[in-house]
PDB file of C-alpha atoms in Angstrom:
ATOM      1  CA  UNK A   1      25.757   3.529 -16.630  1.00  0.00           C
ATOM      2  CA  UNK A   2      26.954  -0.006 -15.252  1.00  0.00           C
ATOM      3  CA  UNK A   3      26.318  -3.435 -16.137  1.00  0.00           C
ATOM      4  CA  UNK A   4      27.323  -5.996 -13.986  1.00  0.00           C
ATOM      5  CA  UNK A   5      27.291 -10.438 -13.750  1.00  0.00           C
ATOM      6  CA  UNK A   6      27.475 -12.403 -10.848  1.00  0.00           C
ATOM      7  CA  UNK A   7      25.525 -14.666  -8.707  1.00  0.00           C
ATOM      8  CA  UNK A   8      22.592 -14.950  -7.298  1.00  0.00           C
ATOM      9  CA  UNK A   9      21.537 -17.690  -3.905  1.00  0.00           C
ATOM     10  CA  UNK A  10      18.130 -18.189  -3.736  1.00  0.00           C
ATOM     11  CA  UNK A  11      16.783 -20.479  -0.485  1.00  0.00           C
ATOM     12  CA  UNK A  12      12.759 -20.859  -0.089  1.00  0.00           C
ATOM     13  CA  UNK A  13      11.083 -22.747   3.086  1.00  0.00           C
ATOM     14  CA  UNK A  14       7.507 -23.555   3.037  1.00  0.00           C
ATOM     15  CA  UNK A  15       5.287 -25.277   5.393  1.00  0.00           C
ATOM     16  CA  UNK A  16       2.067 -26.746   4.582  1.00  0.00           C
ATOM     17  CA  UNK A  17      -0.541 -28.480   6.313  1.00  0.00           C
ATOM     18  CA  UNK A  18       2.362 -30.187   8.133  1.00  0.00           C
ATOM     19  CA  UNK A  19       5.065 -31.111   5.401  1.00  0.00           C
ATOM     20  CA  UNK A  20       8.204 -28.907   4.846  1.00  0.00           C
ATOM     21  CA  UNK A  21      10.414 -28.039   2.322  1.00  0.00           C
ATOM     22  CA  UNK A  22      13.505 -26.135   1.781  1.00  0.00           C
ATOM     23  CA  UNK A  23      15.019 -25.501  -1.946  1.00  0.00           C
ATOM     24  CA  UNK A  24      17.690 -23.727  -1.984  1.00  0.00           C
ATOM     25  CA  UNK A  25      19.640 -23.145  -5.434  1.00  0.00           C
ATOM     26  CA  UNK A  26      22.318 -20.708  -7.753  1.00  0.00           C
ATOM     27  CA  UNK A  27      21.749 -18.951 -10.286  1.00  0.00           C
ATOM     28  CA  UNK A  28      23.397 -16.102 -12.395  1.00  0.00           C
ATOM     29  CA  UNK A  29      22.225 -12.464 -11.829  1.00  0.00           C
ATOM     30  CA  UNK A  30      22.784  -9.679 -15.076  1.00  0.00           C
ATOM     31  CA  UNK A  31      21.917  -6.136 -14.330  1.00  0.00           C
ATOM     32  CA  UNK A  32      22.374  -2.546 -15.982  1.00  0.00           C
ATOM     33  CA  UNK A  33      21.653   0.340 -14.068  1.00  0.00           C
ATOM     34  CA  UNK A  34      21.809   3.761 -15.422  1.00  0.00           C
ATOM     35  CA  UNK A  35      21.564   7.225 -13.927  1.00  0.00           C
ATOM     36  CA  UNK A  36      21.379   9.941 -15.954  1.00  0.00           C
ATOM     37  CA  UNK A  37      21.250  14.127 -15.201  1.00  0.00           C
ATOM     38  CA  UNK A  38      19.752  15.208 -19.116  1.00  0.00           C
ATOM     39  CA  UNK A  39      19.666  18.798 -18.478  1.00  0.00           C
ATOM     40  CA  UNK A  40      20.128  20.488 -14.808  1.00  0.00           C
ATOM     41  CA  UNK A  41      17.270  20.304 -13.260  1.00  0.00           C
ATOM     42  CA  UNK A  42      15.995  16.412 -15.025  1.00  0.00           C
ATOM     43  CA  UNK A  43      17.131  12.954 -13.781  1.00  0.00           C
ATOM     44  CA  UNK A  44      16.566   9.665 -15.685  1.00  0.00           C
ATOM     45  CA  UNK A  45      17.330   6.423 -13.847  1.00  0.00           C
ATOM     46  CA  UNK A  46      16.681   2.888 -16.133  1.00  0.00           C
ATOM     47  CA  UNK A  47      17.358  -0.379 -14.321  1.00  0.00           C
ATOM     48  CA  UNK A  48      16.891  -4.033 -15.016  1.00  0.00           C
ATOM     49  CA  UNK A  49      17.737  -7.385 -14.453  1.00  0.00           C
ATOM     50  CA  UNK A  50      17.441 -10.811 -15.496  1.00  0.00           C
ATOM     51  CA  UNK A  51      17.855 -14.458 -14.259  1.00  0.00           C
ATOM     52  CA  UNK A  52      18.018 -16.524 -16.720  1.00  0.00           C
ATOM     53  CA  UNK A  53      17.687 -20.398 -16.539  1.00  0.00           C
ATOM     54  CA  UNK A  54      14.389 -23.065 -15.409  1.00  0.00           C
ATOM     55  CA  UNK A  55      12.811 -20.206 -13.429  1.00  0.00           C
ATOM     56  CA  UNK A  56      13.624 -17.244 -15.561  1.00  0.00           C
ATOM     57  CA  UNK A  57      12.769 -14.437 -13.517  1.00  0.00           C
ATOM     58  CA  UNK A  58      13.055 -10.307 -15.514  1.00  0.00           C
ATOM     59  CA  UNK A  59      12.875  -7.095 -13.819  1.00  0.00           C
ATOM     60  CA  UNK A  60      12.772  -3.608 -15.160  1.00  0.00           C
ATOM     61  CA  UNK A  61      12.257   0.325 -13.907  1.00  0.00           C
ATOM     62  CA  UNK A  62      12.172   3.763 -15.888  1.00  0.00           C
ATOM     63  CA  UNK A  63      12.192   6.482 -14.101  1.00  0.00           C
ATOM     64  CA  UNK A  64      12.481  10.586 -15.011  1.00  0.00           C
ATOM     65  CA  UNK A  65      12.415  13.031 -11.942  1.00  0.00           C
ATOM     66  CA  UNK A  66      12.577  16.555 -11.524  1.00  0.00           C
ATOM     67  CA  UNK A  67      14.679  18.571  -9.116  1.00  0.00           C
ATOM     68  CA  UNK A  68      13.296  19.997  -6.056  1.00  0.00           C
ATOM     69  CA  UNK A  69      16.441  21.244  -4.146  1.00  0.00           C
ATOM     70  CA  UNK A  70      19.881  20.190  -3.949  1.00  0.00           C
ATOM     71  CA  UNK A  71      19.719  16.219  -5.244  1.00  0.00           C
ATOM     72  CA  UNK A  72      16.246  15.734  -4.402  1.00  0.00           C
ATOM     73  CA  UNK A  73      14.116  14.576  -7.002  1.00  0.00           C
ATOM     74  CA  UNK A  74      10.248  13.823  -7.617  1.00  0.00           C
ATOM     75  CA  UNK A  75       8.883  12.035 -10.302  1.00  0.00           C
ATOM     76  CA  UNK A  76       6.753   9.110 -12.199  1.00  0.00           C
ATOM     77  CA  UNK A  77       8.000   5.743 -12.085  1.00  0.00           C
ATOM     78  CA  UNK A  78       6.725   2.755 -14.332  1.00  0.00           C
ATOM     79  CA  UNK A  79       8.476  -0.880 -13.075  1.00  0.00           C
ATOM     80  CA  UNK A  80       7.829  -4.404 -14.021  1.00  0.00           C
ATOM     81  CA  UNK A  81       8.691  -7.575 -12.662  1.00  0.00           C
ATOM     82  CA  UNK A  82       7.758 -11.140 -14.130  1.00  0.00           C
ATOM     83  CA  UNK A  83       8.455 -14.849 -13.303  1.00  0.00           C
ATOM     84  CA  UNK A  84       7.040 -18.145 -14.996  1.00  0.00           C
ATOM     85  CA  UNK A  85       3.231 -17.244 -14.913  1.00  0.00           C
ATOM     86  CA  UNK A  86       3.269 -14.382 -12.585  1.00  0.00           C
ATOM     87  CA  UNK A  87       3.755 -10.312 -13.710  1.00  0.00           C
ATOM     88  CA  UNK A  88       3.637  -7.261 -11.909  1.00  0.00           C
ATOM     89  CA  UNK A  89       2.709  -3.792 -13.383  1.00  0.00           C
ATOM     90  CA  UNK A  90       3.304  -0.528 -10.858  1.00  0.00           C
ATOM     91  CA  UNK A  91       2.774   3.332 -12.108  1.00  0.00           C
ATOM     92  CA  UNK A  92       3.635   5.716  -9.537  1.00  0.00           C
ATOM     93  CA  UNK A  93       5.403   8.547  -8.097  1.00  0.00           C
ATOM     94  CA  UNK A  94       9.039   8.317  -6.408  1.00  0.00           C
ATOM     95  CA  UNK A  95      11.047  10.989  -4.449  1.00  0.00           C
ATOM     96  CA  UNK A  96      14.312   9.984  -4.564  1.00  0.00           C
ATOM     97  CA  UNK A  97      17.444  11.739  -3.367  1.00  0.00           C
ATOM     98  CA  UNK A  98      17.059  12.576   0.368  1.00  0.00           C
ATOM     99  CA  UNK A  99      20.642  12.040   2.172  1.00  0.00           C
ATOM    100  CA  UNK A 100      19.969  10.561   5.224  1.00  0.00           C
ATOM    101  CA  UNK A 101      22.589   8.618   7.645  1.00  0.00           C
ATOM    102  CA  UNK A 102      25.235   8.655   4.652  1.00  0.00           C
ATOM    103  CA  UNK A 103      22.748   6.792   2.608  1.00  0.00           C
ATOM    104  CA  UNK A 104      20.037   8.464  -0.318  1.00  0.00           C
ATOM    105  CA  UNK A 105      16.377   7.551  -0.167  1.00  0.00           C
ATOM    106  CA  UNK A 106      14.164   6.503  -2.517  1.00  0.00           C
ATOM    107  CA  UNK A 107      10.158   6.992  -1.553  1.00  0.00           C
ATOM    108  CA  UNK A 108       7.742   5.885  -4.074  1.00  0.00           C
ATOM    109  CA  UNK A 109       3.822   4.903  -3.611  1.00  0.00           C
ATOM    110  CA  UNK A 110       1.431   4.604  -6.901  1.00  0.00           C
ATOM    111  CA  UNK A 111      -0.764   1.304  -8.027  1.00  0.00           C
ATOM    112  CA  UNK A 112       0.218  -2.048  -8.740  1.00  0.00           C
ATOM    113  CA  UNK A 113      -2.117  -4.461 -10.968  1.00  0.00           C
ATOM    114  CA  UNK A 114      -0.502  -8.680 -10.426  1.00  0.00           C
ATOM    115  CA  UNK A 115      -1.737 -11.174 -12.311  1.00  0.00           C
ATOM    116  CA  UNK A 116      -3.380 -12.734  -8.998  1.00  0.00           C
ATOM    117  CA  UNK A 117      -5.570  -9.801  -7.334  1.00  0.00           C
ATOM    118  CA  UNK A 118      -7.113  -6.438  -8.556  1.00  0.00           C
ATOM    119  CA  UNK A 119      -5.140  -3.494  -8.514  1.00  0.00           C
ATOM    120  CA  UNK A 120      -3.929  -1.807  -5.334  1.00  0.00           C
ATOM    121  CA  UNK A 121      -2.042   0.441  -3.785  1.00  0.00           C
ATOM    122  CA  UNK A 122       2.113   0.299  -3.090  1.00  0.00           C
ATOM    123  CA  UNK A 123       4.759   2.099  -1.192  1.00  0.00           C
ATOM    124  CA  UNK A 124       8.591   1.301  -1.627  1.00  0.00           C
ATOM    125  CA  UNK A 125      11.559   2.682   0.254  1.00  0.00           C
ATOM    126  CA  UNK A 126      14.786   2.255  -1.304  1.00  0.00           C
ATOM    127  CA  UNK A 127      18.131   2.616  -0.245  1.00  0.00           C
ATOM    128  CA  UNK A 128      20.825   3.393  -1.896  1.00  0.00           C
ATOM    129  CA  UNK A 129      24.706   3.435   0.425  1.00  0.00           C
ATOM    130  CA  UNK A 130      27.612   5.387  -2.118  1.00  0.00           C
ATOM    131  CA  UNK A 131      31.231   4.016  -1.144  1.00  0.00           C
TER     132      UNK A 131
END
């Protein structure tokens, strides 16, 4: 398990029918991450952040797994994500473990339901480097 602080930079630049605009701004960045191997053969990873401040923005993933071979994993997945009047709700399926290029993989498709459009479908790739 590991919790960390720090900050976070944010910069945005939009054009629109001709006028532009850059923000950029800090904020601070909390996240706990946890990792867990329950019983030989089960993996349980839990992470989340938040930003708090004008623009709060939360983010949080539970996932269990089961071993295939060696440190490869499959699995459901359930993450959310939310900011001022926007959420996102995903339910899917992640393989995570593959060790790759001295980095592990994370694959993981499923649906995602946003408070703008009708559900669809996702696919993520993750990557995760181990000093």
């Amino acid at each position: 398990i590991s919790f960390s602080a720090g900050p976070e930079i944010e910069a945005r630049y939009s054009e629109n029918r001709g006028e532009r605009s850059f923000e950029q701004r800090g904020m601070l960045r909390l996240q706990a991450d946890l990792w867990s191997k329950l019983a030989e053969n089960w993996l349980v990873q839990a992470n989340a952040y938040a930003i708090p401040g004008d623009r709060s923005r939360y983010w949080a993933r539970l996932a269990g797994g089961w071993r295939l071979m060696d440190e490869l994993y499959l699995g459901p997945e359930i993450e959310g994500y939310r900011e001022r009047d926007y959420h996102k709700l995903r339910l899917g399926l992640h393989l995570t473990g593959l060790q790759l290029f001295g980095l592990d993989w994370r694959l993981a498709s499923g649906v995602q339901k946003t408070r703008d459009d009708k559900a669809g479908a996702y696919v993520t790739l993750g990557l995760l480097w181990k000093r």
